[in-house]
Coordinates of C-alpha atoms in Angstrom, one line a residue:
M1 CA 7.4 -10.6 7.1
L2 CA 4.8 -11.6 4.9
R3 CA 2.0 -11.1 7.7
W4 CA 3.6 -7.6 8.1
F5 CA 4.0 -6.7 5.0
R6 CA 0.1 -7.6 4.8
V7 CA -0.5 -4.8 7.9
V8 CA 1.7 -2.3 6.0
A9 CA -0.6 -3.2 3.0
V10 CA -3.9 -2.7 4.6
A11 CA -2.6 0.5 6.4
E12 CA -1.1 2.4 3.3
A13 CA -4.8 2.2 1.6
C14 CA -6.3 3.3 4.6
S15 CA -4.1 6.1 4.8
W16 CA -5.2 7.0 1.2
A17 CA -8.5 6.8 2.1
G18 CA -8.0 9.2 4.8
L19 CA -6.0 11.8 2.4
L20 CA -8.6 11.6 -0.4
I21 CA -11.2 12.5 2.1
G22 CA -8.7 15.5 3.4
M23 CA -8.1 16.5 -0.3
F24 CA -12.2 16.4 -0.9
F25 CA -12.5 18.7 2.2
K26 CA -10.0 21.0 1.2
Y27 CA -10.7 21.3 -2.7
I28 CA -14.2 20.6 -2.8
V29 CA -16.2 21.3 0.0
A30 CA -13.6 24.4 0.9
T31 CA -13.5 24.0 4.4
G32 CA -10.0 24.0 5.3
D33 CA -7.1 21.5 5.2
L34 CA -6.9 19.6 8.3
G35 CA -7.4 16.2 7.2
V36 CA -4.7 16.7 4.3
K37 CA -1.9 18.3 7.4
I38 CA -2.7 15.0 9.6
F39 CA -2.9 12.4 6.8
G40 CA -0.4 13.8 4.2
P41 CA 2.3 13.1 6.7
I42 CA 0.9 9.3 7.6
H43 CA 0.3 8.2 4.2
G44 CA 4.4 9.5 3.0
A45 CA 5.1 7.7 6.2
L46 CA 3.5 4.4 5.2
F47 CA 4.0 5.0 1.6
V48 CA 7.5 4.4 2.3
L49 CA 6.7 1.5 4.8
Y50 CA 4.5 -0.1 2.1
A51 CA 7.5 0.1 -0.7
A52 CA 10.3 -1.2 1.9
G53 CA 7.3 -4.1 2.5
V54 CA 7.8 -4.8 -0.9
L55 CA 11.7 -5.0 -1.1
L56 CA 12.1 -7.2 1.8
S57 CA 9.0 -9.7 1.3
A58 CA 10.3 -10.0 -2.2
R59 CA 13.9 -10.8 -0.9
E60 CA 11.7 -13.4 2.2
A61 CA 9.7 -14.9 -0.4
G62 CA 11.9 -15.1 -3.2
W63 CA 9.0 -13.0 -6.0
S64 CA 10.4 -12.1 -9.5
R65 CA 11.2 -8.8 -10.5
G66 CA 8.3 -8.4 -12.1
A67 CA 6.5 -8.9 -8.9
V68 CA 8.4 -6.4 -7.3
V69 CA 8.1 -3.8 -9.9
L70 CA 4.1 -4.6 -10.2
G71 CA 4.3 -4.3 -6.1
L72 CA 6.1 -0.9 -6.6
A73 CA 3.7 0.4 -8.8
C74 CA 0.6 -0.3 -6.8
A75 CA 2.1 2.0 -4.2
V76 CA 0.9 4.8 -6.5
P77 CA -3.0 4.3 -7.5
P78 CA -5.4 4.4 -4.2
F79 CA -5.7 1.0 -2.5
T80 CA -3.8 -1.1 -5.4
S81 CA -1.9 -2.1 -2.5
L82 CA -4.6 -4.0 -1.4
W83 CA -5.1 -6.4 -4.9
F84 CA -1.0 -6.5 -4.3
E85 CA -1.2 -8.3 -0.9
R86 CA -4.1 -10.3 -1.5
R87 CA -2.5 -11.4 -4.8
M88 CA 0.4 -12.2 -3.1
A89 CA -0.9 -14.2 -0.5
A90 CA -2.7 -16.1 -3.1
R91 CA 0.6 -16.8 -4.5
A92 CA 2.2 -17.9 -1.1
S93 CA -0.9 -19.9 0.1
A94 CA -1.3 -22.4 -3.4
P95 CA 0.1 -25.7 -3.6
Q96 CA 4.0 -25.7 -5.0
P97 CA 4.3 -28.3 -8.0
A98 CA 6.9 -30.5 -6.8

């Protein structure tokens, strides 16, 4: 499950990049909204998958409620899903005290 979560977190961040680029061309350059039309729905779907991934990974890995809330909050600002995924991967690979 954690491997799937990593894939979804990276894909969600990439979709953020695509959406932000599309918004730049729509609102700053004013050349059209094709990028937003393409990346908007993709990002929306990956946003939902990321939230589901946080909940499912938390259940499997035994994350605290605070970690779950942080993971869900990291879906909102661009690219923070990558930071959160790395943080939780590092925690999972750290040796546990006996």
